[in-house]
Short mmCIF file of C-alpha atoms in Angstrom, two decimals:
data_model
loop_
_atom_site.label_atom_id
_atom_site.label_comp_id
_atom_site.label_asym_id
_atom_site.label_seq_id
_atom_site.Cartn_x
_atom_site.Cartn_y
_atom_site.Cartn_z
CA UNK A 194 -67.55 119.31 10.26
CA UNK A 195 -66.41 116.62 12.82
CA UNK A 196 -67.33 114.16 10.30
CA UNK A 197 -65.05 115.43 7.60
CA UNK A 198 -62.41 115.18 10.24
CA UNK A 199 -62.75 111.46 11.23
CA UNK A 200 -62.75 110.65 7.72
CA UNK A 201 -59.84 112.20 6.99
CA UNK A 202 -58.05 110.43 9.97
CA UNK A 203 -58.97 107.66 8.84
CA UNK A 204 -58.05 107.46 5.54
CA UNK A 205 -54.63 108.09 6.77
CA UNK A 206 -54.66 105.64 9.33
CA UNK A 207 -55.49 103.27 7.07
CA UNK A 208 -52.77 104.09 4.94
CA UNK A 209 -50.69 104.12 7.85
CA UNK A 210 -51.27 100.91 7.79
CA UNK A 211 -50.29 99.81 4.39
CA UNK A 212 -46.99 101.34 4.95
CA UNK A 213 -46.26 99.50 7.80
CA UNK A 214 -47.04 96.34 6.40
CA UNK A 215 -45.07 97.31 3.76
CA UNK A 216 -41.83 98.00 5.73
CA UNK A 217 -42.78 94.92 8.26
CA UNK A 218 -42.55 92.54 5.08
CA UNK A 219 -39.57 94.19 4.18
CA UNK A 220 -38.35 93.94 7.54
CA UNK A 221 -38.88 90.10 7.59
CA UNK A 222 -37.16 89.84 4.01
CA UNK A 223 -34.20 91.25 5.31
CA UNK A 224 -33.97 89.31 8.22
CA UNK A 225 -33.85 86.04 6.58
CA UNK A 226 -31.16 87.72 3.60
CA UNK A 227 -29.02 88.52 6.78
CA UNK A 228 -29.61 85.04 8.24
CA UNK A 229 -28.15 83.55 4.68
CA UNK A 230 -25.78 86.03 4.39
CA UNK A 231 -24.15 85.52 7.89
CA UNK A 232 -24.08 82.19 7.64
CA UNK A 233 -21.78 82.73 4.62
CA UNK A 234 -19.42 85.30 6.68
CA UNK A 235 -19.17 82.45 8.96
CA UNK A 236 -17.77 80.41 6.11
CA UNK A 237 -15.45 83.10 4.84
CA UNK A 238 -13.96 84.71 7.07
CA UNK A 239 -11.22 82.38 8.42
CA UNK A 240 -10.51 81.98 4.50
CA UNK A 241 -9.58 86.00 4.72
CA UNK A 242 -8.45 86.11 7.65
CA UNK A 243 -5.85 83.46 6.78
CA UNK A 244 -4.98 85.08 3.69
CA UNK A 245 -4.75 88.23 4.80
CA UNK A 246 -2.37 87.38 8.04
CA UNK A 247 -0.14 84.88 5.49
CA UNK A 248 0.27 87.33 3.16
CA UNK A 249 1.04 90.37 5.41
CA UNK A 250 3.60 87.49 7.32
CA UNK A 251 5.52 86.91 4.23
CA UNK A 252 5.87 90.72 3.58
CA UNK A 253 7.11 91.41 6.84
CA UNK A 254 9.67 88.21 6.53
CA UNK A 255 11.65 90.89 4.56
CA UNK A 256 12.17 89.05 1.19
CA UNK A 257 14.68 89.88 -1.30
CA UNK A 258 12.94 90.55 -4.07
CA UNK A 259 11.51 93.73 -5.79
CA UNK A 260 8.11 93.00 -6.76
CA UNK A 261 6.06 95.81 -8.32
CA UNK A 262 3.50 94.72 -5.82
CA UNK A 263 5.68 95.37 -2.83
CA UNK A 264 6.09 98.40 -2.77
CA UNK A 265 5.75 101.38 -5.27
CA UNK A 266 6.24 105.09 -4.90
CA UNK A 267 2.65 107.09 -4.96
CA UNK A 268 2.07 109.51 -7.76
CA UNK A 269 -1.45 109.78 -6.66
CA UNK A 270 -3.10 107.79 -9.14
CA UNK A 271 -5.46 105.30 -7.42
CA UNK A 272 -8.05 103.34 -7.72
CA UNK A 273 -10.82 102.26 -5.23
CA UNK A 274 -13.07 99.60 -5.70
CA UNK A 275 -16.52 100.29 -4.02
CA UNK A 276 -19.06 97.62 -3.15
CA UNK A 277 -22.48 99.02 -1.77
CA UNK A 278 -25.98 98.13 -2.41
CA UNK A 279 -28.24 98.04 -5.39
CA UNK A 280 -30.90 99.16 -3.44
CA UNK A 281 -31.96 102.47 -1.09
CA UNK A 282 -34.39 102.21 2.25
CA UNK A 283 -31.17 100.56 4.40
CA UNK A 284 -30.40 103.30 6.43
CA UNK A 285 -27.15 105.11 6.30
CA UNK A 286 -25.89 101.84 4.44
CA UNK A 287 -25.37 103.22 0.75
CA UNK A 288 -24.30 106.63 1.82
CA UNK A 289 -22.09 106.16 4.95
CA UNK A 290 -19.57 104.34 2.16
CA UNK A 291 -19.71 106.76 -0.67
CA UNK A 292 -19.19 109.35 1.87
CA UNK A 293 -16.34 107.59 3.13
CA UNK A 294 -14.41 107.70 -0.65
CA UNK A 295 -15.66 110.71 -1.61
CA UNK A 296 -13.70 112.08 1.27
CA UNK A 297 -10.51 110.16 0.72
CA UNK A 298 -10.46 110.76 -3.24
CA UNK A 299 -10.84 114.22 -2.91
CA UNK A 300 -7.31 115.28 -3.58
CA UNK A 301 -6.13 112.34 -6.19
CA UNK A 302 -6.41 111.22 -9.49
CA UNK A 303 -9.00 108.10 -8.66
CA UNK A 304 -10.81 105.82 -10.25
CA UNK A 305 -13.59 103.67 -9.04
CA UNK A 306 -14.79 100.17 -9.56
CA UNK A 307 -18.22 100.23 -8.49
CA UNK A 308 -19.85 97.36 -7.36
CA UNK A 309 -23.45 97.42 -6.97
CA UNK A 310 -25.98 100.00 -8.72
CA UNK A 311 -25.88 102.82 -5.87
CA UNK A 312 -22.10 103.08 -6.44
CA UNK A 313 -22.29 102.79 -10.08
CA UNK A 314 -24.72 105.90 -10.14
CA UNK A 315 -23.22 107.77 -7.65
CA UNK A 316 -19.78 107.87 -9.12
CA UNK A 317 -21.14 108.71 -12.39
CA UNK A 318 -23.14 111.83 -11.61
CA UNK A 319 -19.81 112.62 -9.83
CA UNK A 320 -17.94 112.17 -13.18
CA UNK A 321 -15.52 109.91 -11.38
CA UNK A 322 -13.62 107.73 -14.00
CA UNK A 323 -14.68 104.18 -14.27
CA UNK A 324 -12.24 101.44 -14.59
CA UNK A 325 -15.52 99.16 -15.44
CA UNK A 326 -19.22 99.24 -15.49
CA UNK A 327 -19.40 95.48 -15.76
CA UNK A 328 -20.82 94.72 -12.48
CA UNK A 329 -23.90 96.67 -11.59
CA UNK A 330 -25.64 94.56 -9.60
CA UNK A 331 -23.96 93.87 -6.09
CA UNK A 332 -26.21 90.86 -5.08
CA UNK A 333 -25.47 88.83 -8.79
CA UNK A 334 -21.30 89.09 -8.14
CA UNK A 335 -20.25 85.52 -7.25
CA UNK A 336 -16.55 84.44 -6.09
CA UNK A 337 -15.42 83.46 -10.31
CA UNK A 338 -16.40 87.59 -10.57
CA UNK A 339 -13.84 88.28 -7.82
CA UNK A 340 -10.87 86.19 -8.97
CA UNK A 341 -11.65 87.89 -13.21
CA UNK A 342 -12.44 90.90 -11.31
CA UNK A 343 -8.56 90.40 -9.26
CA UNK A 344 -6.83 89.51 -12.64
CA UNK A 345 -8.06 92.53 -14.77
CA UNK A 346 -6.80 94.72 -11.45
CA UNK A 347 -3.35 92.81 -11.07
CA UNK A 348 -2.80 93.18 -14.48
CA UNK A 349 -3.75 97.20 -14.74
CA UNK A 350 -1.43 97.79 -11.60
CA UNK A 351 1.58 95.81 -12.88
CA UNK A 352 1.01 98.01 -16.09
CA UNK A 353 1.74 100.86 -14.03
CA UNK A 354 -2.08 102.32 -14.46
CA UNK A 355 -2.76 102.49 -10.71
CA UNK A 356 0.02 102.92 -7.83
CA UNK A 357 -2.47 101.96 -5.45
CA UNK A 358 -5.82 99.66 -5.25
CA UNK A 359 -8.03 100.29 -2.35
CA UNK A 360 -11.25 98.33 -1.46
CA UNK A 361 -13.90 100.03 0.23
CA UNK A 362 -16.88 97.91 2.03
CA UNK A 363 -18.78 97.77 4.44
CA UNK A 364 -17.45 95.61 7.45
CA UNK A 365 -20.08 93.85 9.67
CA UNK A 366 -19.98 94.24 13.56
CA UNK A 367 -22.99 92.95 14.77
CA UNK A 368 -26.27 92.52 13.73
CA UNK A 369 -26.46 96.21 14.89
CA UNK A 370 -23.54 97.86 13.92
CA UNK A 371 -21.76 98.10 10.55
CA UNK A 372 -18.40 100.35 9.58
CA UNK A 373 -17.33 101.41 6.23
CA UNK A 374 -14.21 100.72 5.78
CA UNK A 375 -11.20 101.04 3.67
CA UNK A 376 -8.27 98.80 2.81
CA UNK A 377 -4.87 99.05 1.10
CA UNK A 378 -4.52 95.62 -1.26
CA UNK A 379 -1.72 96.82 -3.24
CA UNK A 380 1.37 97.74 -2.77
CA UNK A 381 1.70 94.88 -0.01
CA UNK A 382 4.24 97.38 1.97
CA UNK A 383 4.30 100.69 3.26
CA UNK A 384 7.85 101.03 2.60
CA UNK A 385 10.47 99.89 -0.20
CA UNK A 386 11.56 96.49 1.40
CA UNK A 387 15.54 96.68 2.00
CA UNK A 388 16.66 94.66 -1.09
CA UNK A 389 19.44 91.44 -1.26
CA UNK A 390 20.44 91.59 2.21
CA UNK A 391 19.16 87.76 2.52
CA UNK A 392 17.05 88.50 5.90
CA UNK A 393 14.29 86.56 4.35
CA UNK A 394 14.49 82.18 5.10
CA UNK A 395 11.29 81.69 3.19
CA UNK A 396 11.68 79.30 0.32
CA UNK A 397 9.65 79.74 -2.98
CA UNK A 398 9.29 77.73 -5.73
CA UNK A 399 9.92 78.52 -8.69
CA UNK A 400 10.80 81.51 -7.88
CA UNK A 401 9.58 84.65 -5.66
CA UNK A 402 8.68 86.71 -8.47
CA UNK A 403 6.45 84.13 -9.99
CA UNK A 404 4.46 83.07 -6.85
CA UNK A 405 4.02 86.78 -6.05
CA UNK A 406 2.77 87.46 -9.99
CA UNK A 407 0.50 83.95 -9.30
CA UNK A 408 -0.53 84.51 -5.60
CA UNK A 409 -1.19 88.33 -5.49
CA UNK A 410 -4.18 87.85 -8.35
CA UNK A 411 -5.55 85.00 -5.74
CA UNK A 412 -4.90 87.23 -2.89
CA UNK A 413 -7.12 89.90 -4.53
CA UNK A 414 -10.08 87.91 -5.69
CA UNK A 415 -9.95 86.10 -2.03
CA UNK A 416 -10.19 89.26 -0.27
CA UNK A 417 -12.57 91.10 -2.62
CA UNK A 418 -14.84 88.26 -2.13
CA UNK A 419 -14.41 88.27 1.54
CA UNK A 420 -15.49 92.12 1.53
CA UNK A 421 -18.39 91.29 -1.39
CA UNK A 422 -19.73 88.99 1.86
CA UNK A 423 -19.39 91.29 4.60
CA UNK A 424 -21.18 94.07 2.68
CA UNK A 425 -23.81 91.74 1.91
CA UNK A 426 -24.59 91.02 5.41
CA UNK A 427 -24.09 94.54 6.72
CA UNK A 428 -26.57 95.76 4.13
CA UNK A 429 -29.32 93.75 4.70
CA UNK A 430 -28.63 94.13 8.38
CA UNK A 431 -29.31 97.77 8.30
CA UNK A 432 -32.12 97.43 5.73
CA UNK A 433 -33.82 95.03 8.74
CA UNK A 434 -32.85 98.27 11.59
CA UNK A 435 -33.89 100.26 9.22
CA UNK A 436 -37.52 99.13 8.33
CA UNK A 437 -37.75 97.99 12.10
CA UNK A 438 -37.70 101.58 12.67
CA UNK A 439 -39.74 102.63 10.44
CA UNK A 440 -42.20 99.91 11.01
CA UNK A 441 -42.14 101.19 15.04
CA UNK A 442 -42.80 104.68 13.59
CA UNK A 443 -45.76 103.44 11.49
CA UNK A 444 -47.45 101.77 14.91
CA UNK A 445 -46.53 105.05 17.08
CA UNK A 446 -48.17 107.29 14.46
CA UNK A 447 -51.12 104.74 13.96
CA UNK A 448 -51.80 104.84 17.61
CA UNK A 449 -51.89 108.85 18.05
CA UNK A 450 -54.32 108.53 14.76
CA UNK A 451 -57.00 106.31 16.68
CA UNK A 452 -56.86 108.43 19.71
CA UNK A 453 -57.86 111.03 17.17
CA UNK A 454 -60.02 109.39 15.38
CA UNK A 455 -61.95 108.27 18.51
CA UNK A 456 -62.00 111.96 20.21
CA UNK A 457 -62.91 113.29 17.06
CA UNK A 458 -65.87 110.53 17.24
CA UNK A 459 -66.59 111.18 20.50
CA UNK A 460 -67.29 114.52 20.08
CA UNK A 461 -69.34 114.43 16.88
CA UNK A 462 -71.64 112.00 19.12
CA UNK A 463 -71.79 114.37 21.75
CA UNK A 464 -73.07 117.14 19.98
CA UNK A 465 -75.72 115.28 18.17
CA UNK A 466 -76.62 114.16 21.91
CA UNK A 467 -76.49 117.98 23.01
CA UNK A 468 -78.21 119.19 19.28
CA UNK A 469 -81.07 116.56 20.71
CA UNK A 470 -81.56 117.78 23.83
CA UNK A 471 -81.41 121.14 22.91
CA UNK A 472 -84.01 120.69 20.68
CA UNK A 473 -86.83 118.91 22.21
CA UNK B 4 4.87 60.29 12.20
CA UNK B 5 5.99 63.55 14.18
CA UNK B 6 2.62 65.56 13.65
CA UNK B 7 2.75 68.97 12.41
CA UNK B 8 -0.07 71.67 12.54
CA UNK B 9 -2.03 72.07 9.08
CA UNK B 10 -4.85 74.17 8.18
CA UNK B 11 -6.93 73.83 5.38
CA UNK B 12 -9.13 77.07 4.51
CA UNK B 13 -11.28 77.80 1.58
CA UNK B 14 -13.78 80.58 0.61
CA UNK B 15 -16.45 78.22 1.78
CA UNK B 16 -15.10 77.30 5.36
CA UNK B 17 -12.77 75.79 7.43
CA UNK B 18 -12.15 72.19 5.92
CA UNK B 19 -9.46 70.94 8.37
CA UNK B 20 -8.09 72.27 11.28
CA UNK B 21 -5.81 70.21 13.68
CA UNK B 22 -2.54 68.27 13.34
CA UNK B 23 -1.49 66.28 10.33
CA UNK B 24 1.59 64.18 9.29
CA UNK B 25 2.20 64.29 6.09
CA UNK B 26 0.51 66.98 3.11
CA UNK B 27 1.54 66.31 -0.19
CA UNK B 28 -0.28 68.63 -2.57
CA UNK B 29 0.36 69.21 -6.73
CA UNK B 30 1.63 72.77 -7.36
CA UNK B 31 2.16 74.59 -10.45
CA UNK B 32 5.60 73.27 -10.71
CA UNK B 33 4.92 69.64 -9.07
CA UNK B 34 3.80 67.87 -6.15
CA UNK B 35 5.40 68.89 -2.94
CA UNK B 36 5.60 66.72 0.03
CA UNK B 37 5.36 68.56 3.44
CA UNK B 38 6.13 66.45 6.68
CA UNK B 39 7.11 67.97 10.47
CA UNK B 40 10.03 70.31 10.14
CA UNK B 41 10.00 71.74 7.02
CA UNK B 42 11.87 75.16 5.76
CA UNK B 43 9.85 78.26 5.39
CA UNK B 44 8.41 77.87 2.07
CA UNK B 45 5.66 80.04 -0.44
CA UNK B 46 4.03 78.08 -3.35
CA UNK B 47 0.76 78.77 -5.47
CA UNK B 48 -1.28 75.18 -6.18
CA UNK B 49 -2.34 74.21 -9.53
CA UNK B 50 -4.61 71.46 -10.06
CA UNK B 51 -4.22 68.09 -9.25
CA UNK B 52 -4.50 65.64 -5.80
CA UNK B 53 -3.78 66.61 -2.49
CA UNK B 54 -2.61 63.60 0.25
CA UNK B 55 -3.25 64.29 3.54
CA UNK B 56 -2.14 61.98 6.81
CA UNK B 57 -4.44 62.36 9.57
CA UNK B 58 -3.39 59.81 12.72
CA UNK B 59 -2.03 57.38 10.34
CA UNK B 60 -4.86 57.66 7.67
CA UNK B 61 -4.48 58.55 4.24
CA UNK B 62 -7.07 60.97 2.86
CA UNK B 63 -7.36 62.34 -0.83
CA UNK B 64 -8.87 65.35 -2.09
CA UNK B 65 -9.32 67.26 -5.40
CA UNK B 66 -6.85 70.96 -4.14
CA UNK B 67 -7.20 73.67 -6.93
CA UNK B 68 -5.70 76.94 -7.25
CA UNK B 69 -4.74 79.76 -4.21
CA UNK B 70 -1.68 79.03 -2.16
CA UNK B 71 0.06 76.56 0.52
CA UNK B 72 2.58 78.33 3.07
CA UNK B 73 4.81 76.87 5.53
CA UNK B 74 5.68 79.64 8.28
CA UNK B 75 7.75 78.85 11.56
CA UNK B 76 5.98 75.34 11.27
CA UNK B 77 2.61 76.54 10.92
CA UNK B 78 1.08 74.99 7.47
CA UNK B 79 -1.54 77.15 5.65
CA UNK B 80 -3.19 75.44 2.82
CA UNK B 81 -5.60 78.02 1.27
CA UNK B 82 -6.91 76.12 -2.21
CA UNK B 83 -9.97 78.29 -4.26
CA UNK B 84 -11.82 74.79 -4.04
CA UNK B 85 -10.56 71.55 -1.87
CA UNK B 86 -13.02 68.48 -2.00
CA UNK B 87 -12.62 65.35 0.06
CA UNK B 88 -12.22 62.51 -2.43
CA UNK B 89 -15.50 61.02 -0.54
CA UNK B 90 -17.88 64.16 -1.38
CA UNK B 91 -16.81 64.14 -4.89
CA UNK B 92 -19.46 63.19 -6.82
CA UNK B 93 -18.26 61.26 -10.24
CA UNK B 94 -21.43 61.56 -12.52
CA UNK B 95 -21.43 65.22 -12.12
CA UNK B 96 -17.77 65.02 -12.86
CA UNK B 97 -18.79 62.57 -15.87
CA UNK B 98 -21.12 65.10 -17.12
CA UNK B 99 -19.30 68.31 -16.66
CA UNK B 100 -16.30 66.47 -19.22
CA UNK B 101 -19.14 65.68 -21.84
CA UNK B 102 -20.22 69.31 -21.66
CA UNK B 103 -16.97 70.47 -22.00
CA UNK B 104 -15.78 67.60 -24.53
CA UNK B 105 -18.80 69.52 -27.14
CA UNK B 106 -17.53 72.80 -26.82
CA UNK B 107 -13.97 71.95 -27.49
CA UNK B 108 -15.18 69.74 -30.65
CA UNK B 109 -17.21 72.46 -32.19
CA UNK B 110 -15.45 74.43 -35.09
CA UNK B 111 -16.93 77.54 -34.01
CA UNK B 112 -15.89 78.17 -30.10
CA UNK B 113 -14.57 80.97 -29.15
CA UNK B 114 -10.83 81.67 -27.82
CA UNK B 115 -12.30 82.02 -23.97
CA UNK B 116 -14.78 79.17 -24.60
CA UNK B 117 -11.93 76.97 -24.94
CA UNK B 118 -9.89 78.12 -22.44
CA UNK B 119 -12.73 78.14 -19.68
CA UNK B 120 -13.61 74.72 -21.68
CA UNK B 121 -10.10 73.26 -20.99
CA UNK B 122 -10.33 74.40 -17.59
CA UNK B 123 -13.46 72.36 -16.54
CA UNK B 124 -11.91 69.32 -18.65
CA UNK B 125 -8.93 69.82 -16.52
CA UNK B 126 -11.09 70.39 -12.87
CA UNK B 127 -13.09 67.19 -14.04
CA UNK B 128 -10.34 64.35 -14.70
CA UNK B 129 -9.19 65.80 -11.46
CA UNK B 130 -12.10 64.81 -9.57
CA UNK B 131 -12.62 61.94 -11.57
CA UNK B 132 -9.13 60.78 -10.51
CA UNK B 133 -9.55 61.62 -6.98
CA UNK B 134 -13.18 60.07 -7.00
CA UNK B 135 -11.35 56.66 -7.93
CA UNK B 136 -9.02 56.33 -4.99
CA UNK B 137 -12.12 56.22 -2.25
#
């Protein structure tokens, strides 16, 4: 009876411990992805920051000019471009950000860009319309995906397909803590720019409609790339919380098994002993 | 030179941060020479060299694409790629012409061959030319 018991204990301590060195190698993988990864956030980010705070300056100069991608009245008819993971076992990583569009799509007439396989299936079960399936795999995108990626968008918005492009990723914190986030790329203003009453001093050459129609396509892929990075990092930083966890878990449960496993011993012996003495 | 504040950013870093005297770089319409004082001014880079006076020394680099923006005297340059002429390396400039050179010369290449093609041709006498004035 007792000895059924310890066996059983112990073949799930044993595979226990396959689990946890499962999730420990995982763990380790992870680590050194976010290592890589941050090291390339370090690298980017001024780029986007730059961009971001040049572009939003030259908005807010007040220029003369009515670009499309200024400002344009909503109709409702958006389009969000997701970036998550290809992979599950990272926490709240994948969900947190599909939650987070789900949420604000609810009431429009959206349409996602997934990036990454997670998104990709999640949006279809969902039925959401696709503007592309082209990039299913989150880790292979590379910056010459973000600038085609930026042209194909500039091009459907100035075609008067989308009033408004969003970007949803996942924005990295710390090594600790990650945010899903959402950003308005286009228009560039929250409100119709007061037209021809000169406030703007900025000179452009050739002319402001045709650096905004050249720039705004590099503004895209710049940022897009810039959020492709941060997701990157944030993901494989929760994967490494994640299977840190679960590896602690794994060693917790381990260690309540071989306290079982040895009472369960211990008292097997003891009744031989007593069976023994009983019987001589 | 009166010195004026420059940054140069790319996707892959910071390449220059600090004060400079002169930036001449080749936008889609032409070069365009920026010294201390100049007007607010927007303009998306093409391809071609950029010039850059640091304390009195001339420095070259291969600039292409993204945008350079004078604001209130502040100087963002924020090229997709921006190579010293120093790092350049010529061969694999060399090489990525002959590659591009067969594409362009065979009958049967595609429309976006070409163009991506005539793009690499274009990024490689670039660095070629900037690669030469070391």
């Amino acid at each position: 009876m007792a000895g059924v018991s310890t066996k059983e204990i112990k073949t799930r301590i044993r595979s226990m411990e396959s689990t946890r060195q499962i999730t420990k190698a995982m763990e380790m993988v992870a680590a050194s992805k976010l290592r890589q990864a941050q090291a390339k956030i370090a690298c980017s980010r001024p780029y986007f920051e730059t961009l971001y705070s040049t572009i939003t300056k030259i908005v807010e100069s007040g220029t003369e000019l009515s670009s499309p991608y200024l400002y344009r009245e909503s109709t409702g008819k958006v389009l969000y471009i997701v970036i998550a993971g290809d992979r599950g076992l990272a926490g709240g990583y994948n969900s947190n950000i599909l939650k987070l569009v789900m949420s604000q799509i609810q009431d429009k007439e959206a349409t996602v860009l997934p990036i990454g396989k997670k998104t990709l299936d999640h949006f279809r079960t969902k039925q959401v319309p696709l503007f592309t399936e082209a990039y299913p795999e989150a880790a292979a995108v590379d910056i010459g995906d973000c600038f085609s990626m930026a042209k194909l968008l500039s091009r459907a918005y100035r075609a008067g397909k989308y009033d408004e492009i969003h970007v949803a990723y996942t924005g990295f914190v710390s090594v600790l803590s990650q945010t899903p986030t959402t950003l308005r790329l286009l228009p560039l203003s929250d409100s119709p720019v007061p037209k021809g009453n000169g406030s703007s001093d900025i000179v452009y050459e050739p002319s402001a409609e045709e650096v905004f129609d050249t720039i705004v396509p590099e503004y895209l892929g710049g940022v897009l790339y810039g959020a492709l990075c941060e997701s990157r990092a944030s993901e494989q930083a929760a994967r490494r919380t994640a299977m840190d966890s679960a590896t602690q878990n794994a060693e917790d449960m381990i260690a309540d098994l071989s306290l079982k496993f040895n009472q369960a011993r211990q008292a097997a012996i003891t009744q031989e002993i007593t069976e023994i003495v009983a019987g001589s | 030179m009166t010195p004026f504040p420059l940054r140069i950013v790319t996707p892959d870093g910071i390449i220059f941060d600090g004060d400079a005297e002169e930036l001449i770089v080749r936008t889609t319409t032409g070069d365009i020479g920026i010294l201390a004082g100049h007007v607010n001014c927007v303009a998306p880079l093409g391809m071609g060299r950029a010039t850059v006076v640091i304390e009195g020394q001339r420095r070259y680099a291969a600039c292409m694409g993204g945008l350079v923006s004078v604001l209130d005297g502040q100087t963002e340059l924020l090229p997709t790629t921006f190579e010293w002429s120093e790092t350049i390396d010529p061969h694999r400039a060399e090489r990525s012409m002959q590659r591009a050179q067969t594409v362009l010369s065979d009958k049967d290449s595609s429309n976006t061959d070409i163009a991506l093609a005539e793009a690499r041709m274009k990024r490689a006498l670039v660095r070629q030319n900037v690669a030469s004035l070391k």
